[in-house]
Every structure is written in structure tokens, then in C-alpha cells.
Amino acid sequence: MKKILIVDDEPNIVISLEFLMKKEGFEVAVAADGDEALSRAAAFSPDLILLDVMMPKKSGFEVCEALRADPAQAALKIVMLTAKGRDTEVARGLAIGADAYVTKPFSTKDLVVRVKELLGLA
């Protein structure tokens, strides 16, 4: 079973994503800020992380950079989630190693398709 870590400081988004991913058959863990994201990633060893950009403690960009610097997390797929669809943010996210970028509000159907593609399940 593939594992997904959901990192977002908005409870409504976490609840809906958690429900959606569990319904698709994934094992799910959640984190509410950047620091928790890194400790959860180390403990849970997810296959993919849904990572919000704007968060307390560490931004999604900082979390992404830290994960990409960790050889143990080399195979981890990172999908950045953000309310900002600005091209500069997308470019920055991809430049620091994100595998995909999804702008809020997103279509849950499209997100599931993207996750499955990244995990080789599509």
C-alpha cells in the first residue's frame, strides 16, 4: 500500500484530502506545519507528500529543500499545494525539486489522477 503524507495548516483541507486519499486506498499521515512535516516524513516514510506552501514554522519550500537534501528521501514524490498560482512560485517549487504543483482550489479528481501518475499507478 502506497503511503501519502498530507501537510497543510488548514484543517478543512487536511480532512478532505485525508478522506479522498484513504478512499483511493492509500495509507495516510498528516502534519500541520513544516517542522512536523519533516519529523513525520522521517517516521512514516511516505511515497508521496502533498505539501502546502504557506505554513507556520517552515514553508513548503523549506520542507521541500530539506527533504531533497536527505538521501533517505530521494525517491519521495513531492506535490506542492498553494493558493498562489503565480508563475514565479511554480518555477521556484519545481526548481527546488517538487515533482508537481497544484493550485488551490483544485479538482479532487485531477489531484487523484496526478498522485496516481506520480506513483506509477495510473
mmCIF file of C-alpha atoms in Angstrom, residues 25-81:
data_model
loop_
_atom_site.group_PDB
_atom_site.id
_atom_site.type_symbol
_atom_site.label_atom_id
_atom_site.label_comp_id
_atom_site.label_asym_id
_atom_site.label_seq_id
_atom_site.Cartn_x
_atom_site.Cartn_y
_atom_site.Cartn_z
ATOM 1 C CA GLY A 25 -6.701 3.082 -0.918
ATOM 2 C CA PHE A 26 -3.665 4.977 0.341
ATOM 3 C CA GLU A 27 -2.271 4.866 3.872
ATOM 4 C CA VAL A 28 -2.304 8.458 5.138
ATOM 5 C CA ALA A 29 -0.495 10.523 7.776
ATOM 6 C CA VAL A 30 -0.917 14.247 8.376
ATOM 7 C CA ALA A 31 1.180 17.162 9.613
ATOM 8 C CA ALA A 32 0.087 20.732 10.344
ATOM 9 C CA ASP A 33 3.356 22.656 9.943
ATOM 10 C CA GLY A 34 6.799 22.464 8.391
ATOM 11 C CA ASP A 35 8.630 21.063 11.415
ATOM 12 C CA GLU A 36 6.029 18.350 11.926
ATOM 13 C CA ALA A 37 6.213 17.564 8.205
ATOM 14 C CA LEU A 38 9.909 16.712 8.448
ATOM 15 C CA SER A 39 9.543 14.541 11.564
ATOM 16 C CA ARG A 40 6.519 12.742 10.083
ATOM 17 C CA ALA A 41 8.332 12.175 6.780
ATOM 18 C CA ALA A 42 11.222 10.545 8.650
ATOM 19 C CA ALA A 43 8.972 8.339 10.794
ATOM 20 C CA PHE A 44 6.257 7.461 8.246
ATOM 21 C CA SER A 45 8.450 7.111 5.102
ATOM 22 C CA PRO A 46 5.750 8.253 2.681
ATOM 23 C CA ASP A 47 5.882 7.523 -1.053
ATOM 24 C CA LEU A 48 4.385 10.938 -1.791
ATOM 25 C CA ILE A 49 3.850 14.163 0.134
ATOM 26 C CA LEU A 50 1.108 16.722 -0.523
ATOM 27 C CA LEU A 51 2.844 19.843 0.730
ATOM 28 C CA ASP A 52 1.248 23.237 1.318
ATOM 29 C CA VAL A 53 3.499 26.224 0.583
ATOM 30 C CA MET A 54 2.273 28.739 3.174
ATOM 31 C CA MET A 55 2.648 27.205 6.643
ATOM 32 C CA PRO A 56 3.848 28.053 10.154
ATOM 33 C CA LYS A 57 7.405 27.255 11.301
ATOM 34 C CA LYS A 58 8.763 26.198 7.902
ATOM 35 C CA SER A 59 7.319 26.963 4.481
ATOM 36 C CA GLY A 60 6.622 24.226 1.971
ATOM 37 C CA PHE A 61 9.657 25.434 0.037
ATOM 38 C CA GLU A 62 11.898 24.947 3.098
ATOM 39 C CA VAL A 63 10.426 21.489 3.738
ATOM 40 C CA CYS A 64 10.911 20.532 0.098
ATOM 41 C CA GLU A 65 14.550 21.667 0.165
ATOM 42 C CA ALA A 66 15.217 19.762 3.398
ATOM 43 C CA LEU A 67 13.648 16.574 2.028
ATOM 44 C CA ARG A 68 15.574 16.849 -1.239
ATOM 45 C CA ALA A 69 18.823 17.237 0.754
ATOM 46 C CA ASP A 70 18.143 13.929 2.561
ATOM 47 C CA PRO A 71 19.412 10.873 0.625
ATOM 48 C CA ALA A 72 16.951 8.672 2.558
ATOM 49 C CA GLN A 73 14.080 10.625 0.949
ATOM 50 C CA ALA A 74 15.466 10.531 -2.616
ATOM 51 C CA ALA A 75 12.547 8.544 -4.059
ATOM 52 C CA LEU A 76 9.886 10.668 -2.357
ATOM 53 C CA LYS A 77 7.462 12.388 -4.723
ATOM 54 C CA ILE A 78 6.561 15.939 -3.692
ATOM 55 C CA VAL A 79 3.403 17.734 -4.818
ATOM 56 C CA MET A 80 3.303 21.383 -3.763
ATOM 57 C CA LEU A 81 -0.139 22.832 -2.961
#
